[in-house]
Coordinates of N, CA and C in Angstrom, one line a residue:
M54 N -9.8 -46.4 26.5 CA -8.4 -46.6 26.7 C -8.1 -48.0 26.3
H55 N -7.3 -48.3 25.3 CA -7.1 -49.6 24.9 C -5.6 -50.0 25.2
H56 N -5.4 -51.1 25.9 CA -4.0 -51.5 26.2 C -4.0 -53.0 26.2
S57 N -2.9 -53.6 26.0 CA -2.7 -55.0 26.2 C -1.7 -55.2 27.2
C58 N -1.8 -56.3 27.9 CA -0.8 -56.5 29.0 C -0.7 -58.0 29.1
S59 N 0.6 -58.5 29.1 CA 0.8 -59.9 29.4 C 2.1 -59.9 30.2
S60 N 2.3 -61.1 30.9 CA 3.5 -61.1 31.7 C 4.1 -62.5 31.5
L61 N 5.4 -62.5 31.8 CA 6.2 -63.7 31.8 C 7.2 -63.6 32.9
V62 N 7.8 -64.7 33.3 CA 8.8 -64.7 34.3 C 10.2 -65.1 33.7
L63 N 11.2 -64.2 33.8 CA 12.5 -64.5 33.3 C 13.5 -64.4 34.5
W64 N 14.3 -65.4 34.7 CA 15.3 -65.3 35.8 C 14.6 -64.9 37.1
G65 N 13.4 -65.3 37.4 CA 12.8 -65.0 38.6 C 12.2 -63.6 38.7
L66 N 12.3 -62.9 37.6 CA 11.8 -61.5 37.6 C 10.5 -61.4 36.7
A67 N 9.5 -60.8 37.2 CA 8.3 -60.6 36.4 C 8.5 -59.5 35.4
V68 N 8.4 -59.8 34.1 CA 8.5 -58.8 33.1 C 7.1 -58.7 32.4
V69 N 6.6 -57.5 32.3 CA 5.3 -57.2 31.8 C 5.4 -56.5 30.4
A70 N 4.8 -57.2 29.4 CA 4.7 -56.5 28.2 C 3.4 -55.7 28.2
F71 N 3.6 -54.4 28.1 CA 2.5 -53.4 28.2 C 2.6 -52.4 27.1
D72 N 1.5 -52.4 26.3 CA 1.5 -51.4 25.2 C 0.7 -50.2 25.5
F73 N 1.3 -49.0 25.5 CA 0.6 -47.8 25.7 C 0.0 -47.4 24.4
R74 N -1.3 -46.9 24.5 CA -2.1 -46.4 23.3 C -2.2 -44.9 23.5
I75 N -1.5 -44.1 22.6 CA -1.6 -42.6 22.8 C -2.5 -42.1 21.7
D76 N -3.5 -41.3 22.2 CA -4.4 -40.6 21.3 C -3.9 -39.1 21.2
R77 N -3.3 -38.9 20.0 CA -2.7 -37.5 19.8 C -3.8 -36.5 19.5
R78 N -5.0 -36.9 19.2 CA -6.1 -36.0 18.8 C -7.1 -35.6 20.0
G79 N -6.9 -36.3 21.1 CA -7.9 -36.2 22.2 C -7.7 -35.0 23.1
G80 N -6.6 -34.3 23.0 CA -6.5 -33.2 23.9 C -5.9 -33.4 25.2
I81 N -5.7 -34.7 25.5 CA -5.1 -35.1 26.8 C -3.6 -35.3 26.6
P82 N -2.7 -34.6 27.4 CA -1.3 -34.7 27.2 C -0.9 -36.2 27.2
A83 N 0.1 -36.5 26.4 CA 0.6 -37.9 26.3 C 1.1 -38.4 27.6
Y84 N 1.8 -37.6 28.4 CA 2.3 -38.1 29.7 C 1.1 -38.4 30.6
V85 N 0.0 -37.7 30.5 CA -1.1 -38.0 31.4 C -1.8 -39.3 30.9
Q86 N -1.8 -39.5 29.6 CA -2.4 -40.8 29.1 C -1.6 -42.0 29.6
I87 N -0.3 -41.8 29.7 CA 0.6 -42.9 30.2 C 0.2 -43.2 31.6
I88 N 0.1 -42.1 32.4 CA -0.2 -42.2 33.8 C -1.5 -42.9 34.0
Q89 N -2.5 -42.5 33.2 CA -3.9 -43.0 33.4 C -3.9 -44.5 33.0
Q90 N -3.1 -44.9 32.0 CA -3.1 -46.3 31.5 C -2.5 -47.1 32.5
V91 N -1.4 -46.7 33.2 CA -0.8 -47.5 34.3 C -1.8 -47.6 35.5
Q92 N -2.4 -46.5 35.8 CA -3.4 -46.5 36.9 C -4.5 -47.5 36.6
Q93 N -5.0 -47.5 35.4 CA -6.1 -48.4 35.0 C -5.6 -49.8 35.1
A94 N -4.4 -50.1 34.6 CA -3.9 -51.5 34.6 C -3.7 -51.9 36.1
L95 N -3.4 -51.1 36.9 CA -3.3 -51.4 38.4 C -4.7 -51.7 39.0
R96 N -5.6 -50.8 38.6 CA -7.0 -51.1 39.1 C -7.5 -52.4 38.6
L97 N -7.2 -52.8 37.4 CA -7.8 -54.1 36.8 C -6.9 -55.3 37.2
G98 N -5.8 -55.1 37.9 CA -4.9 -56.2 38.3 C -4.0 -56.7 37.1
L99 N -4.0 -55.9 36.1 CA -3.0 -56.3 34.9 C -1.6 -56.0 35.3
L100 N -1.4 -55.0 36.2 CA -0.1 -54.8 36.7 C -0.1 -54.9 38.3
E101 N 0.9 -55.5 38.8 CA 1.0 -55.8 40.2 C 2.3 -55.4 40.7
P102 N 2.5 -55.2 42.0 CA 3.8 -54.9 42.6 C 4.8 -55.9 42.2
G103 N 6.0 -55.4 41.8 CA 7.0 -56.3 41.3 C 7.1 -56.3 39.8
D104 N 6.1 -56.0 39.1 CA 6.1 -56.0 37.6 C 7.0 -54.9 37.1
R105 N 7.7 -55.1 36.1 CA 8.5 -54.1 35.5 C 7.8 -53.4 34.3
L106 N 7.8 -52.1 34.3 CA 7.2 -51.4 33.2 C 8.2 -51.4 32.0
P107 N 7.8 -51.1 30.8 CA 8.7 -51.0 29.7 C 9.6 -49.9 29.9
T108 N 10.8 -50.0 29.4 CA 11.8 -49.0 29.5 C 11.3 -47.7 28.8
A109 N 11.8 -46.6 29.2 CA 11.4 -45.3 28.5 C 11.8 -45.4 27.0
R110 N 12.9 -46.0 26.8 CA 13.4 -46.2 25.4 C 12.4 -47.0 24.6
A111 N 11.9 -48.1 25.2 CA 10.9 -49.0 24.5 C 9.6 -48.2 24.2
V112 N 9.2 -47.4 25.2 CA 8.0 -46.7 24.9 C 8.2 -45.6 23.9
V113 N 9.3 -45.0 23.9 CA 9.6 -44.0 22.8 C 9.6 -44.6 21.5
E114 N 10.2 -45.8 21.3 CA 10.3 -46.5 20.1 C 8.9 -47.0 19.6
A115 N 8.1 -47.4 20.5 CA 6.8 -47.9 20.2 C 5.8 -46.7 19.9
T116 N 6.0 -45.6 20.5 CA 5.0 -44.5 20.4 C 5.4 -43.2 19.7
A117 N 6.8 -43.2 19.4 CA 7.4 -41.9 18.8 C 7.2 -40.7 19.7
L118 N 7.1 -40.9 21.0 CA 7.0 -39.8 21.8 C 8.4 -39.2 22.2
N119 N 8.4 -38.1 22.7 CA 9.7 -37.5 23.1 C 10.1 -38.2 24.4
P120 N 11.3 -38.5 24.6 CA 11.8 -39.3 25.8 C 11.4 -38.6 27.1
N121 N 11.5 -37.2 27.1 CA 11.2 -36.4 28.3 C 9.7 -36.6 28.6
T122 N 8.8 -36.8 27.7 CA 7.4 -37.0 27.9 C 7.2 -38.3 28.7
V123 N 7.9 -39.4 28.3 CA 7.8 -40.7 29.0 C 8.4 -40.6 30.4
L124 N 9.5 -40.0 30.5 CA 10.2 -39.8 31.8 C 9.3 -39.0 32.8
K125 N 8.7 -38.0 32.2 CA 7.8 -37.2 33.0 C 6.7 -38.0 33.6
A126 N 6.1 -38.9 32.8 CA 5.0 -39.7 33.2 C 5.5 -40.7 34.4
Y127 N 6.7 -41.3 34.1 CA 7.3 -42.2 35.1 C 7.6 -41.5 36.4
R128 N 8.1 -40.3 36.3 CA 8.4 -39.5 37.5 C 7.2 -39.2 38.3
E129 N 6.1 -38.9 37.6 CA 4.8 -38.6 38.3 C 4.3 -39.9 38.9
L130 N 4.3 -41.0 38.3 CA 3.9 -42.2 38.8 C 4.7 -42.6 40.1
E131 N 6.0 -42.2 40.0 CA 6.9 -42.5 41.2 C 6.5 -41.5 42.3
S132 N 6.2 -40.3 42.0 CA 5.8 -39.4 43.1 C 4.4 -39.8 43.7
Q133 N 3.6 -40.5 43.0 CA 2.4 -41.1 43.5 C 2.6 -42.3 44.3
G134 N 3.8 -42.8 44.3 CA 4.1 -44.1 45.1 C 3.7 -45.3 44.4
L135 N 3.5 -45.3 43.1 CA 3.0 -46.4 42.3 C 4.2 -47.2 41.7
V136 N 5.3 -46.5 41.4 CA 6.4 -47.2 40.8 C 7.7 -46.7 41.4
E137 N 8.8 -47.5 41.2 CA 10.1 -47.1 41.7 C 11.1 -47.4 40.5
T138 N 11.9 -46.4 40.3 CA 13.0 -46.5 39.3 C 14.2 -47.0 39.9
R139 N 14.7 -48.1 39.5 CA 16.0 -48.7 40.0 C 17.0 -48.5 38.9
R140 N 18.1 -47.7 39.1 CA 19.1 -47.4 38.1 C 19.6 -48.7 37.5
R141 N 19.6 -48.7 36.2 CA 20.1 -49.8 35.4 C 19.3 -51.0 35.4
H142 N 18.2 -51.0 36.2 CA 17.3 -52.2 36.3 C 16.0 -51.9 35.7
G143 N 15.5 -50.7 35.7 CA 14.2 -50.4 35.2 C 13.3 -49.8 36.2
T144 N 12.0 -49.7 35.7 CA 11.0 -49.1 36.6 C 10.0 -50.2 37.0
F145 N 9.8 -50.3 38.3 CA 9.0 -51.4 38.8 C 7.8 -50.9 39.6
V146 N 6.7 -51.6 39.5 CA 5.5 -51.3 40.2 C 5.7 -51.6 41.6
T147 N 5.4 -50.6 42.5 CA 5.5 -50.8 43.9 C 4.2 -50.6 44.7
G148 N 3.2 -49.9 44.1 CA 2.0 -49.6 44.7 C 0.8 -50.3 44.0
T149 N -0.3 -50.1 44.6 CA -1.5 -50.7 44.1 C -2.6 -49.6 44.1
L150 N -3.6 -49.8 43.4 CA -4.8 -49.0 43.4 C -6.0 -49.9 43.7
G151 N -7.0 -49.4 44.3 CA -8.2 -50.3 44.6 C -8.7 -51.0 43.4
A152 N -8.8 -52.2 43.4 CA -9.2 -53.0 42.3 C -10.8 -53.0 42.3
S153 N -11.4 -53.0 41.1 CA -12.8 -53.1 41.1 C -13.2 -54.6 41.0
S154 N -13.9 -55.1 41.9 CA -14.2 -56.5 42.0 C -15.2 -56.9 40.9
A155 N -14.9 -58.1 40.2 CA -15.7 -58.6 39.1 C -17.1 -58.9 39.7
D156 N -17.3 -59.2 41.0 CA -18.6 -59.6 41.5 C -19.3 -58.4 42.1
S157 N -18.7 -57.2 41.9 CA -19.4 -56.0 42.4 C -20.7 -55.7 41.7
P158 N -21.7 -55.2 42.4 CA -22.9 -54.8 41.6 C -22.7 -53.8 40.6
W159 N -21.7 -52.9 40.8 CA -21.3 -51.9 39.8 C -20.8 -52.5 38.5
H160 N -20.0 -53.6 38.7 CA -19.4 -54.2 37.6 C -20.5 -54.8 36.7
A161 N -21.4 -55.5 37.4 CA -22.5 -56.2 36.7 C -23.4 -55.2 36.0
E162 N -23.7 -54.1 36.6 CA -24.6 -53.0 36.0 C -23.8 -52.5 34.8
L163 N -22.5 -52.1 34.9 CA -21.8 -51.5 33.8 C -21.6 -52.6 32.7
A164 N -21.4 -53.8 33.0 CA -21.3 -54.9 32.0 C -22.6 -55.0 31.2
D165 N -23.8 -54.9 31.9 CA -25.0 -54.9 31.2 C -25.3 -53.7 30.3
V166 N -24.9 -52.5 30.7 CA -24.9 -51.3 29.9 C -24.0 -51.5 28.7
A167 N -22.8 -51.9 28.9 CA -21.9 -52.1 27.8 C -22.4 -53.2 26.8
A168 N -23.0 -54.3 27.3 CA -23.5 -55.3 26.4 C -24.7 -54.7 25.6
R169 N -25.6 -53.9 26.2 CA -26.7 -53.3 25.4 C -26.2 -52.4 24.4
A170 N -25.1 -51.6 24.7 CA -24.6 -50.6 23.8 C -24.0 -51.3 22.6
R171 N -23.2 -52.4 22.9 CA -22.6 -53.2 21.8 C -23.7 -53.8 20.9
A172 N -24.7 -54.4 21.5 CA -25.8 -55.0 20.7 C -26.6 -54.0 19.9
S173 N -26.5 -52.7 20.3 CA -27.2 -51.7 19.5 C -26.2 -51.2 18.4
G174 N -25.0 -51.7 18.3 CA -24.1 -51.3 17.2 C -23.1 -50.3 17.6
L175 N -23.0 -49.9 18.9 CA -22.1 -48.9 19.3 C -20.7 -49.5 19.4
E176 N -19.7 -48.9 18.8 CA -18.4 -49.4 18.8 C -17.7 -49.2 20.2
R177 N -16.7 -50.0 20.4 CA -16.0 -49.9 21.8 C -15.4 -48.5 22.1
D178 N -14.7 -47.9 21.0 CA -14.2 -46.5 21.3 C -15.3 -45.5 21.4
D179 N -16.4 -45.6 20.8 CA -17.5 -44.7 20.9 C -18.1 -44.8 22.3
L180 N -18.3 -46.1 22.8 CA -18.8 -46.2 24.1 C -17.8 -45.7 25.2
A181 N -16.5 -45.9 25.0 CA -15.5 -45.4 25.9 C -15.6 -43.9 25.9
A182 N -15.7 -43.2 24.8 CA -15.8 -41.8 24.7 C -17.0 -41.3 25.3
L183 N -18.1 -41.9 25.2 CA -19.4 -41.5 25.7 C -19.3 -41.6 27.3
F184 N -18.8 -42.7 27.7 CA -18.7 -42.9 29.2 C -17.7 -41.9 29.8
A185 N -16.6 -41.6 29.1 CA -15.6 -40.6 29.6 C -16.4 -39.2 29.7
D186 N -17.2 -38.9 28.7 CA -17.9 -37.7 28.7 C -18.9 -37.6 29.8
V187 N -19.6 -38.7 30.2 CA -20.5 -38.8 31.3 C -19.7 -38.5 32.6
L188 N -18.6 -39.2 32.7 CA -17.8 -39.1 33.9 C -17.3 -37.7 34.1
E189 N -16.9 -37.1 33.0 CA -16.4 -35.7 33.1 C -17.6 -34.8 33.6
D190 N -18.8 -34.9 33.0 CA -19.9 -34.1 33.4 C -20.2 -34.3 34.9
L191 N -20.2 -35.6 35.3 CA -20.6 -36.0 36.7 C -19.6 -35.4 37.6
Y192 N -18.3 -35.7 37.4 CA -17.3 -35.3 38.3 C -16.8 -33.9 38.3
S193 N -17.2 -33.2 37.3 CA -16.9 -31.7 37.2 C -17.9 -30.9 37.9
S194 N -19.0 -31.5 38.2 CA -20.1 -30.7 39.0 C -19.7 -30.7 40.5
K195 N -20.1 -29.7 41.2 CA -19.8 -29.5 42.6 C -20.6 -30.4 43.5
E196 N -21.8 -30.8 43.1 CA -22.6 -31.6 44.0 C -22.7 -33.0 43.4
P197 N -22.2 -34.0 44.2 CA -22.3 -35.4 43.6 C -23.7 -35.9 43.6
D198 N -24.0 -36.6 42.5 CA -25.3 -37.3 42.5 C -25.1 -38.7 43.2
V199 N -26.0 -39.0 44.1 CA -25.9 -40.3 44.7 C -26.8 -41.3 44.0
V200 N -26.3 -42.3 43.5 CA -27.0 -43.4 42.7 C -26.5 -44.7 43.3
S201 N -27.5 -45.6 43.6 CA -27.0 -46.9 44.0 C -27.3 -47.9 42.9
P202 N -26.4 -48.9 42.7 CA -26.7 -49.9 41.7 C -27.9 -50.8 42.1
Q203 N -28.5 -51.2 41.1 CA -29.7 -52.1 41.4 C -29.1 -53.5 41.9
P204 N -29.8 -54.1 42.9 CA -29.3 -55.4 43.4 C -29.4 -56.5 42.4

């Protein structure tokens, strides 16, 4: 999942420039991709409470999605308690998700795996697809595998 995010402050209001990347060939509904990308940005600290999401109109213009698709994603994010829509003002981040710490042993281990994959010539999107496949296999099974990161 690729996205870019930057923020600036205008008139005391945090405005976030956030680009949604929609994969129309992946089989994941576009509204789900929007939800997942907002959730990921929250986990990574790229979005924080008070940040304003792009307007539905801006997302439609940038992605050529149906406006109802974008609105469906925003409504779902609101039902999850992650955003709040304020009439005539926009949609604002109100919730957070557990951030993964950069000093976590899991972060270090995943960074090592990613570095080795890159050194072997694996492209970013290929690694992301491979990791998504591994996660799907792991989390779709009924019995969780217990693995601890190496210290």
